[in-house]
PDB file of C-alpha atoms in Angstrom:
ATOM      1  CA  UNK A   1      -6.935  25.628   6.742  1.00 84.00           C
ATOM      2  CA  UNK A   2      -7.038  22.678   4.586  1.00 94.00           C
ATOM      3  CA  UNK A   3      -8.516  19.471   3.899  1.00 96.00           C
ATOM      4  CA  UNK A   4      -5.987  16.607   1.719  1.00 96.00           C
ATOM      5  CA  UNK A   5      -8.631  14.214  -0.055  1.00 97.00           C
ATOM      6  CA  UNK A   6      -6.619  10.704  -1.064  1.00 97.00           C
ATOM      7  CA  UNK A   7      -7.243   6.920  -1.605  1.00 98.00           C
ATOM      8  CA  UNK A   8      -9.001   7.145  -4.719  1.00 97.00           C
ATOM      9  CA  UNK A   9      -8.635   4.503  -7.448  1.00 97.00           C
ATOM     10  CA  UNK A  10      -9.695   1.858 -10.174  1.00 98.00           C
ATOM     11  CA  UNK A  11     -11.571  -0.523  -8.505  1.00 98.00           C
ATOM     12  CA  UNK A  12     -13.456  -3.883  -9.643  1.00 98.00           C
ATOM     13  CA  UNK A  13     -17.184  -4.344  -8.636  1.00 98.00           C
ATOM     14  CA  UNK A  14     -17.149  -5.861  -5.189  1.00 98.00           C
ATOM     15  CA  UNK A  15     -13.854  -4.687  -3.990  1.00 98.00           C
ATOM     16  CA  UNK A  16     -13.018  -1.967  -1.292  1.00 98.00           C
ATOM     17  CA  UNK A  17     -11.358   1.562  -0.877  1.00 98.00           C
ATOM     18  CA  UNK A  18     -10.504   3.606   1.820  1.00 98.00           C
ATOM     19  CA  UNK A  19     -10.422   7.267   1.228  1.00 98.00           C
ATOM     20  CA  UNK A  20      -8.711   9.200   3.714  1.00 98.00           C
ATOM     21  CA  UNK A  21      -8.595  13.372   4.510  1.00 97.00           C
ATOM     22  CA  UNK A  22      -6.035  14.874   6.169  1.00 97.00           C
ATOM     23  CA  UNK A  23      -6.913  18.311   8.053  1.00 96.00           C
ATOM     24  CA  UNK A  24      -4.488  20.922   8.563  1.00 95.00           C
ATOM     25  CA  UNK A  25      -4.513  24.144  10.017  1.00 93.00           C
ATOM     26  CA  UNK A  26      -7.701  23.023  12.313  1.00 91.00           C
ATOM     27  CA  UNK A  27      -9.204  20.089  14.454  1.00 91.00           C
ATOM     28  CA  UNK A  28     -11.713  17.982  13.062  1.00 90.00           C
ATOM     29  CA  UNK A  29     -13.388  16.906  16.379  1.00 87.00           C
ATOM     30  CA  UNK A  30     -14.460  20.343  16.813  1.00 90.00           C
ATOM     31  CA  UNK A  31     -16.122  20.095  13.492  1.00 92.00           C
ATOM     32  CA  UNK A  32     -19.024  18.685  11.865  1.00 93.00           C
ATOM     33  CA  UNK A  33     -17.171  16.466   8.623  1.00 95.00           C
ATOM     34  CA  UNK A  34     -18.151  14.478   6.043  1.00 95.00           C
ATOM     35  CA  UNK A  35     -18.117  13.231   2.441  1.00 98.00           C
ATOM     36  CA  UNK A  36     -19.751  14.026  -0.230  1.00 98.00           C
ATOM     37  CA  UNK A  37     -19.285  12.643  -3.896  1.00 98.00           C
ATOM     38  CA  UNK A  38     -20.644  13.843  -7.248  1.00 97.00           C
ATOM     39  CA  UNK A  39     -20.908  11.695 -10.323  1.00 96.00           C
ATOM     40  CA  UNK A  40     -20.494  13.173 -13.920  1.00 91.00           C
ATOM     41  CA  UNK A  41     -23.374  14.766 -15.094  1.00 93.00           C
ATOM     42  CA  UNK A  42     -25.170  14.477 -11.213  1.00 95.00           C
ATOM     43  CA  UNK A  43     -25.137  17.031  -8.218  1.00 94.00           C
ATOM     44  CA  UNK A  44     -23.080  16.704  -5.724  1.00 95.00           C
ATOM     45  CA  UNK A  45     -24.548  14.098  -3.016  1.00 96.00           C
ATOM     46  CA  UNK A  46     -23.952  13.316   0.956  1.00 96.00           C
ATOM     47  CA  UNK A  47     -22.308  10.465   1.419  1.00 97.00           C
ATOM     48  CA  UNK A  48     -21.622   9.972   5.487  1.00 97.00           C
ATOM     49  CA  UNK A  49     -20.946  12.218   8.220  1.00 96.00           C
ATOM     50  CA  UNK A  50     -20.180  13.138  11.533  1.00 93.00           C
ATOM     51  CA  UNK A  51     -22.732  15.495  12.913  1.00 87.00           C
ATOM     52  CA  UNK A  52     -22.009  16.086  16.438  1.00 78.00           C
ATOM     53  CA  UNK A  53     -19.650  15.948  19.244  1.00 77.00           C
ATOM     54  CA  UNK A  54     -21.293  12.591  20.335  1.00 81.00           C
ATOM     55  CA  UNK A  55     -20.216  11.194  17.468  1.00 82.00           C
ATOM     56  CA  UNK A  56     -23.401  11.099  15.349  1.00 89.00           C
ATOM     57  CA  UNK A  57     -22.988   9.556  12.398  1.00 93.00           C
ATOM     58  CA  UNK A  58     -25.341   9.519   9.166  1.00 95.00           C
ATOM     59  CA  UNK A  59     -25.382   7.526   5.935  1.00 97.00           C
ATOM     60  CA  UNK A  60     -27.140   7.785   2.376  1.00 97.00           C
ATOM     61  CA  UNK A  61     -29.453   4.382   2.118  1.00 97.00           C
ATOM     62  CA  UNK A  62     -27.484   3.705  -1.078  1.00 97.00           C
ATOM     63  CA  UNK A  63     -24.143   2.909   0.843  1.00 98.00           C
ATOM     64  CA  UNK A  64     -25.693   1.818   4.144  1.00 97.00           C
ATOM     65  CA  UNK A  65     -23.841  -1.462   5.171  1.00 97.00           C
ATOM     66  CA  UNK A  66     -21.305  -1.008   2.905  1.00 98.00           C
ATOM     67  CA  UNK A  67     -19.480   2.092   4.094  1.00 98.00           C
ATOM     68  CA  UNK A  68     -18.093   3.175   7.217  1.00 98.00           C
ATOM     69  CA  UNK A  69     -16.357   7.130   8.529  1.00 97.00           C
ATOM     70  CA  UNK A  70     -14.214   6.996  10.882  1.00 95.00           C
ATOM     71  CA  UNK A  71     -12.059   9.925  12.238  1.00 94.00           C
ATOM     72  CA  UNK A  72      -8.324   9.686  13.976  1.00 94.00           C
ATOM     73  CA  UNK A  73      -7.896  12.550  15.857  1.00 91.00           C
ATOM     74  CA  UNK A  74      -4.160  11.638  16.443  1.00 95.00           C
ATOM     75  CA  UNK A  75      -3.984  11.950  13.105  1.00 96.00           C
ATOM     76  CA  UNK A  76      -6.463  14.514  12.580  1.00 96.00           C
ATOM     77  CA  UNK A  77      -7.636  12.688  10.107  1.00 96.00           C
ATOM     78  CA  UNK A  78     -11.046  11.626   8.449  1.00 96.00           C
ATOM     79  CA  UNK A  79     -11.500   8.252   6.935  1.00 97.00           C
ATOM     80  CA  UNK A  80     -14.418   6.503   4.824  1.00 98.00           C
ATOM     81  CA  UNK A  81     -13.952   2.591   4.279  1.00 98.00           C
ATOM     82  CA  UNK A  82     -15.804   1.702   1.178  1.00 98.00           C
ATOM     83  CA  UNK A  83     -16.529  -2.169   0.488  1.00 98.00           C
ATOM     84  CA  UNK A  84     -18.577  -3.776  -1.492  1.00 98.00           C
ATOM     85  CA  UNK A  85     -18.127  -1.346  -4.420  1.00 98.00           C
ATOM     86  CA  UNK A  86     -20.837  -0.662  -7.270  1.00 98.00           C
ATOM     87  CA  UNK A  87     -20.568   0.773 -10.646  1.00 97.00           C
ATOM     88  CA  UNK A  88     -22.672   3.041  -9.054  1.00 97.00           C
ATOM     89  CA  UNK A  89     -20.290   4.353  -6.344  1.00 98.00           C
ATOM     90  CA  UNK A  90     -18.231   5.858  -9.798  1.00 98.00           C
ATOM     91  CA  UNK A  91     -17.472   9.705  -8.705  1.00 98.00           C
ATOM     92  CA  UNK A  92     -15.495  11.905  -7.713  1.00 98.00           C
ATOM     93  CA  UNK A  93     -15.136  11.941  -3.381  1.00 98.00           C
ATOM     94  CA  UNK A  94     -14.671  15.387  -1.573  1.00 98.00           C
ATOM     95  CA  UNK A  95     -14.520  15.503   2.455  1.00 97.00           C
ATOM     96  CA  UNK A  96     -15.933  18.475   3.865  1.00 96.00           C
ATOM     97  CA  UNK A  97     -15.848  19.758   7.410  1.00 95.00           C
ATOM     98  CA  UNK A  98     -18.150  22.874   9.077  1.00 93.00           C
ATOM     99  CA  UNK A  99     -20.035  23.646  11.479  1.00 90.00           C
ATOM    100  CA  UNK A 100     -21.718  21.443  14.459  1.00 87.00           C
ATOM    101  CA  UNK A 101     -25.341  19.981  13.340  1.00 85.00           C
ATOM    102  CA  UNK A 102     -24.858  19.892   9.844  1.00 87.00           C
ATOM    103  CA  UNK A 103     -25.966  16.908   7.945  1.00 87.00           C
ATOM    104  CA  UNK A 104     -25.872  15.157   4.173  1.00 89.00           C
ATOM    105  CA  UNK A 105     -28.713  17.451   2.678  1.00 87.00           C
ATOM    106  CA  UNK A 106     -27.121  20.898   2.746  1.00 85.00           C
ATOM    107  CA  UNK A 107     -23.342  20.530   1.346  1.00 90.00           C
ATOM    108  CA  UNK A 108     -23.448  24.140   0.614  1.00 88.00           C
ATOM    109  CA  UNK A 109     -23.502  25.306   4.264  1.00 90.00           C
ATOM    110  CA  UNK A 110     -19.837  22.885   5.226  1.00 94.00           C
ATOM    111  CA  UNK A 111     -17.240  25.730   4.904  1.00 93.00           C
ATOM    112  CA  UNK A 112     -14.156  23.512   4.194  1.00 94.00           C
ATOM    113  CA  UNK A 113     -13.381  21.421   1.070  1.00 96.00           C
ATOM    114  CA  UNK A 114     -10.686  18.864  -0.227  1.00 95.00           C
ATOM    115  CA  UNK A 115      -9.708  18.840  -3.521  1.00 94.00           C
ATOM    116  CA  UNK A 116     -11.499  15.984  -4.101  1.00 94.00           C
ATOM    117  CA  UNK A 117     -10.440  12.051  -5.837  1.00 98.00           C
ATOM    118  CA  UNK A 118     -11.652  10.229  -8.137  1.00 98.00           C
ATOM    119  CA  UNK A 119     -12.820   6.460  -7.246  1.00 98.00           C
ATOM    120  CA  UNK A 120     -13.946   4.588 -10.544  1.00 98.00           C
ATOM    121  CA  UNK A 121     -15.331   1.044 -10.233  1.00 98.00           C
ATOM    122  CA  UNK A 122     -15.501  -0.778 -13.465  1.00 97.00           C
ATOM    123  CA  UNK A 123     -14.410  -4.105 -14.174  1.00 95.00           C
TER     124      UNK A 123
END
């Protein structure tokens, strides 16, 4: 089971990213998934998920309008399409996936974990 984190990057204020996680080993329709992100010095936060088999989906207020998850489940693979990027947005971006009804407040209880990468927006 494993989860491939990638898209990261240097990034000016007001440009876009997409981050992308490939899952292997498992199918991430059948799982609650999201990302999560944690800043230096700053506890890991939620970020946007997928909560249910409806297709649920959740965002913090501080990236509401501005990002977007998506999943490909061709591809079996989790996306999060970042635009309008903030100094702010500057951390480190880990997909998660676990189980059903799980939301952005407990990261603790997803039971799989990328690796993690690093998006840095600075001019």
């Amino acid at each position: 089971v494993q989860l491939q984190a990638s898209g990261g990057g240097l990034v000016q204020p007001g440009g876009s990213l997409r981050l992308s996680c490939a899952a292997s080993g498992f199918t991430l329709d059948d799982y609650a998934i999201g990302w999560f992100r944690q800043a230096p010095g700053k506890e890991r936060e939620g970020v946007s998920c997928i909560s249910s088999s409806d297709g649920s989906t959740y965002y913090a207020d501080s990236v509401k309008g501005r990002f977007t998850i998506s999943t490909d489940n061709a591809k079996n693979t989790l996306y999060l399409q970042m635009n309008s990027l903030k100094p702010e947005d500057t951390a480190v971006y880990y997909c998660a996936a676990g189980p059903w009804g799980l939301g952005l407040e407990a990261p603790g209880e997803y039971d799989y974990w990328g690796q993690g990468t690093l998006v840095t927006v600075s001019s």
